[in-house]
Amino acid sequence: MWDTDHGDPQHRAPRSGQVRDPRALEPVVNVACALAAQSSALGFNRAQLYWAWCELGRSRRGRARVRAIFAKGLLASLDLSEPRYTSAVPTEPPSPEPEPPPTLSERLEDVCSIDAIINAVYESVSFTGEGPDAARLRSLVAAEVRLQKVVEGGNTLVGDIDSYLAGVQKQVEDGVLLGFQERELFRRTEVYGGIAQVFTTYEASVSTINGDRTVRGINSVQLRNDGRRWWVLSILWTDEEEGEPLPAAYLPRC
């Protein structure tokens, strides 16, 4: 911006030795504009830049003074002891890549058929002492699996594979649950395409600090086949209750 005290240079009378054709100053003006954009780095203030602009139109001696001033300011802005540049190489080592989740070691013989995966579920939840076979059970179920138990009164306890295993393991570590053996009594399977619904009747022997007991019930298992193997999507189960025995249709025939 031009200061109003100095008037408009385009309408002032040219002095002796002043360049009359503005086009002759264009290369120098361009350099001055580029330097003005970096005035803070070169150590110039607005007053010095304005004075330099006025001197550009004067004699050859005046233009030489302007060049000398710009050169002085440029040298003052340079730190010759340390180059001013930003290295493309990061100063700190990059953060390590997060480790991929562990790959579940599936057993192909466990997931190649509906019969195989149902049997594997029963075997992996059964244990004596140390708890269920968590790795094997995880390899049978989908990541989004839902495990739900219908309890007395029709309420439902909903969980996933993590909450199920954590709950059982806590009872084992607390010394409350000593063992759990579950076996299949009967099965009814419906299949269409790559989906399956299995009603499987169970009998479980539960060993606790308070003694042993036997319970029966029904697991309702939903599965899908991805073209390579079967996956358990959900298990909904309920224990047989007093006064509401299991239907004969879901018990083995003598």
CSV table of C-alpha atoms in Angstrom, one decimal:
chain,number,residue,atom,x,y,z
A,1,MET,CA,0.0,0.0,0.0
A,2,TRP,CA,1.2,3.5,-0.8
A,3,ASP,CA,1.5,6.0,2.0
A,4,THR,CA,-0.8,9.0,1.2
A,5,ASP,CA,2.0,11.5,2.3
A,6,HIS,CA,4.0,10.6,-0.8
A,7,GLY,CA,1.3,10.7,-3.3
A,8,ASP,CA,0.7,8.4,-6.3
A,9,PRO,CA,3.9,7.7,-8.1
A,10,GLN,CA,2.1,7.3,-11.4
A,11,HIS,CA,1.1,11.0,-11.4
A,12,ARG,CA,4.2,12.6,-10.0
A,13,ALA,CA,6.6,14.4,-12.3
A,14,PRO,CA,9.6,12.3,-13.0
A,15,ARG,CA,12.9,13.6,-11.6
A,16,SER,CA,16.1,13.9,-13.5
A,17,GLY,CA,17.6,10.6,-14.3
A,18,GLN,CA,14.4,8.7,-13.3
A,19,VAL,CA,13.3,5.9,-15.5
A,20,ARG,CA,10.2,7.1,-17.4
A,21,ASP,CA,9.0,3.8,-18.8
A,22,PRO,CA,7.5,1.6,-16.0
A,23,ARG,CA,8.1,-1.5,-18.1
A,24,ALA,CA,11.8,-1.0,-17.7
A,25,LEU,CA,11.4,-1.5,-13.9
A,26,GLU,CA,9.2,-4.6,-14.2
A,27,PRO,CA,12.1,-7.2,-13.7
A,28,VAL,CA,13.3,-5.4,-10.6
A,29,VAL,CA,9.8,-4.9,-9.2
A,30,ASN,CA,9.2,-8.6,-9.5
A,31,VAL,CA,12.3,-9.3,-7.5
A,32,ALA,CA,11.3,-6.8,-4.9
A,33,CYS,CA,7.9,-8.4,-4.6
A,34,ALA,CA,9.4,-11.8,-4.1
A,35,LEU,CA,11.7,-10.5,-1.5
A,36,ALA,CA,8.9,-8.6,0.2
A,37,ALA,CA,7.0,-11.9,0.6
A,38,GLN,CA,10.0,-13.0,2.7
A,39,SER,CA,10.7,-9.7,4.4
A,40,SER,CA,10.5,-11.1,7.9
A,41,ALA,CA,13.2,-13.7,7.0
A,42,LEU,CA,15.4,-11.1,5.3
A,43,GLY,CA,15.1,-8.6,8.2
A,44,PHE,CA,13.3,-5.8,6.2
A,45,ASN,CA,10.4,-3.8,7.6
A,46,ARG,CA,7.8,-2.0,5.5
A,47,ALA,CA,9.5,1.4,5.7
A,48,GLN,CA,12.7,-0.1,4.2
A,49,LEU,CA,10.8,-1.8,1.4
A,50,TYR,CA,8.9,1.4,0.6
A,51,TRP,CA,12.1,3.4,0.4
A,52,ALA,CA,13.7,0.7,-1.8
A,53,TRP,CA,10.6,0.9,-4.1
A,54,CYS,CA,11.2,4.7,-4.5
A,55,GLU,CA,14.9,4.3,-5.2
A,56,LEU,CA,14.2,1.9,-8.0
A,57,GLY,CA,13.0,4.7,-10.2
A,58,ARG,CA,16.0,7.0,-9.6
A,59,SER,CA,19.5,7.0,-11.2
A,60,ARG,CA,21.8,4.1,-11.8
A,61,ARG,CA,23.5,4.9,-8.6
A,62,GLY,CA,20.3,4.7,-6.7
A,63,ARG,CA,19.4,1.3,-8.1
A,64,ALA,CA,22.9,0.1,-7.2
A,65,ARG,CA,22.3,1.2,-3.5
A,66,VAL,CA,19.0,-0.8,-3.5
A,67,ARG,CA,20.7,-3.9,-4.8
A,68,ALA,CA,23.4,-3.5,-2.1
A,69,ILE,CA,20.8,-3.1,0.7
A,70,PHE,CA,18.9,-6.2,-0.5
A,71,ALA,CA,22.1,-8.2,-0.7
A,72,LYS,CA,23.1,-7.1,2.8
A,73,GLY,CA,19.7,-8.1,4.2
A,74,LEU,CA,19.9,-11.5,2.4
A,75,LEU,CA,23.3,-12.3,3.8
A,76,ALA,CA,22.2,-11.3,7.3
A,77,SER,CA,19.3,-13.7,7.1
A,78,LEU,CA,21.5,-16.6,6.2
A,79,ASP,CA,22.9,-18.9,8.9
A,80,LEU,CA,26.0,-20.3,7.2
A,81,SER,CA,26.8,-22.5,10.2
A,82,GLU,CA,23.6,-24.6,9.8
A,83,PRO,CA,21.7,-25.1,6.5
A,84,ARG,CA,18.1,-24.0,6.7
A,85,TYR,CA,16.1,-26.8,5.3
A,86,THR,CA,13.7,-29.4,6.5
A,87,SER,CA,15.0,-32.9,6.2
A,88,ALA,CA,12.7,-35.4,4.4
A,89,VAL,CA,14.0,-38.0,6.8
A,90,PRO,CA,11.9,-38.0,10.1
A,91,THR,CA,13.9,-37.0,13.1
A,92,GLU,CA,12.2,-39.7,15.2
A,93,PRO,CA,11.8,-43.4,14.3
A,94,PRO,CA,8.3,-44.2,13.0
A,95,SER,CA,5.9,-45.9,15.4
A,96,PRO,CA,6.0,-49.6,15.0
A,97,GLU,CA,3.2,-51.1,13.0
A,98,PRO,CA,0.5,-52.7,15.2
A,99,GLU,CA,0.8,-56.4,15.4
A,100,PRO,CA,-2.0,-58.3,13.5
A,101,PRO,CA,-4.4,-60.2,15.6
A,102,PRO,CA,-3.3,-63.8,16.2
A,103,THR,CA,-4.6,-66.2,13.6
A,104,LEU,CA,-6.8,-68.9,15.0
A,105,SER,CA,-5.5,-72.4,14.3
A,106,GLU,CA,-8.6,-74.1,13.0
A,107,ARG,CA,-8.8,-77.8,12.6
A,108,LEU,CA,-10.3,-78.6,9.2
A,109,GLU,CA,-11.7,-81.8,10.7
A,110,ASP,CA,-13.7,-79.7,13.1
A,111,VAL,CA,-15.4,-77.4,10.6
A,112,CYS,CA,-15.7,-79.5,7.4
A,113,SER,CA,-19.3,-80.6,8.2
A,114,ILE,CA,-22.2,-79.7,10.5
A,115,ASP,CA,-21.7,-83.0,12.4
A,116,ALA,CA,-18.1,-82.2,12.9
A,117,ILE,CA,-18.5,-78.6,14.2
A,118,ILE,CA,-21.4,-79.6,16.6
A,119,ASN,CA,-19.2,-82.4,18.1
A,120,ALA,CA,-16.3,-80.0,18.3
A,121,VAL,CA,-18.4,-77.4,20.3
A,122,TYR,CA,-19.4,-80.1,22.8
A,123,GLU,CA,-15.8,-81.2,23.2
A,124,SER,CA,-14.3,-77.7,23.5
A,125,VAL,CA,-16.6,-76.6,26.3
A,126,SER,CA,-16.1,-79.7,28.3
A,127,PHE,CA,-13.2,-79.8,30.8
A,128,THR,CA,-11.9,-81.0,34.1
A,129,GLY,CA,-9.8,-78.6,36.2
A,130,GLU,CA,-8.3,-76.0,33.9
A,131,GLY,CA,-11.3,-74.7,32.0
A,132,PRO,CA,-12.6,-75.0,28.4
A,133,ASP,CA,-10.4,-75.3,25.3
A,134,ALA,CA,-10.6,-71.6,24.5
A,135,ALA,CA,-8.4,-71.7,21.3
A,136,ARG,CA,-10.4,-74.5,19.8
A,137,LEU,CA,-13.8,-72.9,20.7
A,138,ARG,CA,-12.7,-69.6,19.2
A,139,SER,CA,-11.8,-71.3,16.0
A,140,LEU,CA,-15.3,-72.7,15.6
A,141,VAL,CA,-17.3,-69.5,16.0
A,142,ALA,CA,-17.6,-66.3,13.9
A,143,ALA,CA,-16.2,-63.1,15.2
A,144,GLU,CA,-19.7,-61.7,15.8
A,145,VAL,CA,-21.1,-64.9,17.5
A,146,ARG,CA,-23.8,-64.4,20.1
A,147,LEU,CA,-24.1,-66.8,23.1
A,148,GLN,CA,-27.5,-66.5,24.9
A,149,LYS,CA,-29.0,-68.4,27.7
A,150,VAL,CA,-32.7,-68.3,28.6
A,151,VAL,CA,-33.0,-68.6,32.4
A,152,GLU,CA,-35.9,-69.0,34.7
A,153,GLY,CA,-38.7,-66.5,34.1
A,154,GLY,CA,-37.9,-66.1,30.4
A,155,ASN,CA,-35.0,-63.7,30.9
A,156,THR,CA,-32.0,-63.9,28.6
A,157,LEU,CA,-28.3,-63.7,29.4
A,158,VAL,CA,-26.5,-62.3,26.3
A,159,GLY,CA,-22.8,-62.5,25.8
A,160,ASP,CA,-20.1,-63.1,23.2
A,161,ILE,CA,-17.2,-65.6,23.1
A,162,ASP,CA,-15.0,-63.4,25.3
A,163,SER,CA,-17.5,-62.9,28.1
A,164,TYR,CA,-18.4,-66.6,28.1
A,165,LEU,CA,-14.8,-67.7,28.4
A,166,ALA,CA,-14.0,-65.1,31.0
A,167,GLY,CA,-17.0,-66.0,33.1
A,168,VAL,CA,-16.2,-69.7,33.1
A,169,GLN,CA,-12.5,-69.1,33.8
A,170,LYS,CA,-13.3,-66.9,36.7
A,171,GLN,CA,-15.4,-69.6,38.3
A,172,VAL,CA,-12.6,-72.1,37.8
A,173,GLU,CA,-9.9,-69.8,39.3
A,174,ASP,CA,-12.2,-69.0,42.3
A,175,GLY,CA,-12.5,-72.7,42.9
A,176,VAL,CA,-16.3,-72.7,42.5
A,177,LEU,CA,-16.4,-74.7,39.2
A,178,LEU,CA,-14.3,-77.9,39.2
A,179,GLY,CA,-15.4,-79.5,36.0
A,180,PHE,CA,-18.0,-79.5,33.2
A,181,GLN,CA,-18.8,-82.4,30.9
A,182,GLU,CA,-21.4,-81.9,28.2
A,183,ARG,CA,-22.6,-84.5,25.7
A,184,GLU,CA,-25.2,-84.7,23.0
A,185,LEU,CA,-28.4,-86.8,23.4
A,186,PHE,CA,-30.3,-85.9,20.2
A,187,ARG,CA,-30.1,-83.7,17.2
A,188,ARG,CA,-32.5,-82.3,14.6
A,189,THR,CA,-31.0,-80.3,11.7
A,190,GLU,CA,-32.5,-78.1,9.0
A,191,VAL,CA,-30.3,-77.0,6.1
A,192,TYR,CA,-30.9,-74.7,3.1
A,193,GLY,CA,-28.1,-73.5,0.9
A,194,GLY,CA,-25.3,-72.3,3.1
A,195,ILE,CA,-27.3,-71.9,6.3
A,196,ALA,CA,-28.3,-74.4,9.0
A,197,GLN,CA,-30.4,-74.5,12.1
A,198,VAL,CA,-29.6,-77.3,14.6
A,199,PHE,CA,-31.6,-78.3,17.7
A,200,THR,CA,-29.3,-80.4,19.8
A,201,THR,CA,-30.3,-81.8,23.2
A,202,TYR,CA,-27.6,-81.9,25.8
A,203,GLU,CA,-26.8,-83.5,29.1
A,204,ALA,CA,-24.2,-81.9,31.3
A,205,SER,CA,-22.5,-83.1,34.4
A,206,VAL,CA,-21.5,-80.1,36.5
A,207,SER,CA,-18.9,-80.5,39.3
A,208,THR,CA,-18.8,-77.6,41.8
A,209,ILE,CA,-17.5,-76.9,45.3
A,210,ASN,CA,-20.9,-77.7,46.6
A,211,GLY,CA,-21.2,-81.0,44.9
A,212,ASP,CA,-22.2,-82.6,41.5
A,213,ARG,CA,-25.4,-82.3,39.5
A,214,THR,CA,-26.7,-83.2,36.1
A,215,VAL,CA,-28.7,-80.9,33.9
A,216,ARG,CA,-30.4,-81.4,30.5
A,217,GLY,CA,-31.5,-78.8,28.0
A,218,ILE,CA,-31.5,-77.8,24.3
A,219,ASN,CA,-29.0,-75.8,22.3
A,220,SER,CA,-30.3,-74.0,19.3
A,221,VAL,CA,-27.3,-73.4,17.0
A,222,GLN,CA,-27.3,-71.3,13.9
A,223,LEU,CA,-24.5,-71.9,11.4
A,224,ARG,CA,-23.4,-70.7,8.0
A,225,ASN,CA,-21.0,-72.1,5.3
A,226,ASP,CA,-18.7,-69.6,3.5
A,227,GLY,CA,-17.9,-72.1,0.8
A,228,ARG,CA,-14.9,-73.4,2.6
A,229,ARG,CA,-16.0,-74.3,6.1
A,230,TRP,CA,-18.9,-74.0,8.6
A,231,TRP,CA,-19.1,-71.3,11.3
A,232,VAL,CA,-21.2,-71.0,14.4
A,233,LEU,CA,-23.1,-67.7,14.3
A,234,SER,CA,-25.1,-68.1,17.5
A,235,ILE,CA,-26.0,-70.5,20.3
A,236,LEU,CA,-29.2,-70.0,22.2
A,237,TRP,CA,-29.8,-72.5,25.0
A,238,THR,CA,-32.0,-73.3,28.0
A,239,ASP,CA,-31.9,-75.9,30.8
A,240,GLU,CA,-34.8,-78.3,31.4
A,241,GLU,CA,-36.9,-77.0,34.3
A,242,GLU,CA,-38.9,-78.8,36.8
A,243,GLY,CA,-42.5,-79.0,35.6
A,244,GLU,CA,-41.5,-78.4,32.0
A,245,PRO,CA,-39.7,-81.6,30.8
A,246,LEU,CA,-38.1,-81.8,27.4
A,247,PRO,CA,-40.4,-82.9,24.6
A,248,ALA,CA,-40.2,-86.5,23.5
A,249,ALA,CA,-39.5,-85.2,20.0
A,250,TYR,CA,-36.1,-83.9,21.2
A,251,LEU,CA,-35.0,-87.0,23.1
A,252,PRO,CA,-33.4,-90.2,21.8
A,253,ARG,CA,-35.8,-93.0,20.9
A,254,CYS,CA,-35.4,-96.2,22.8
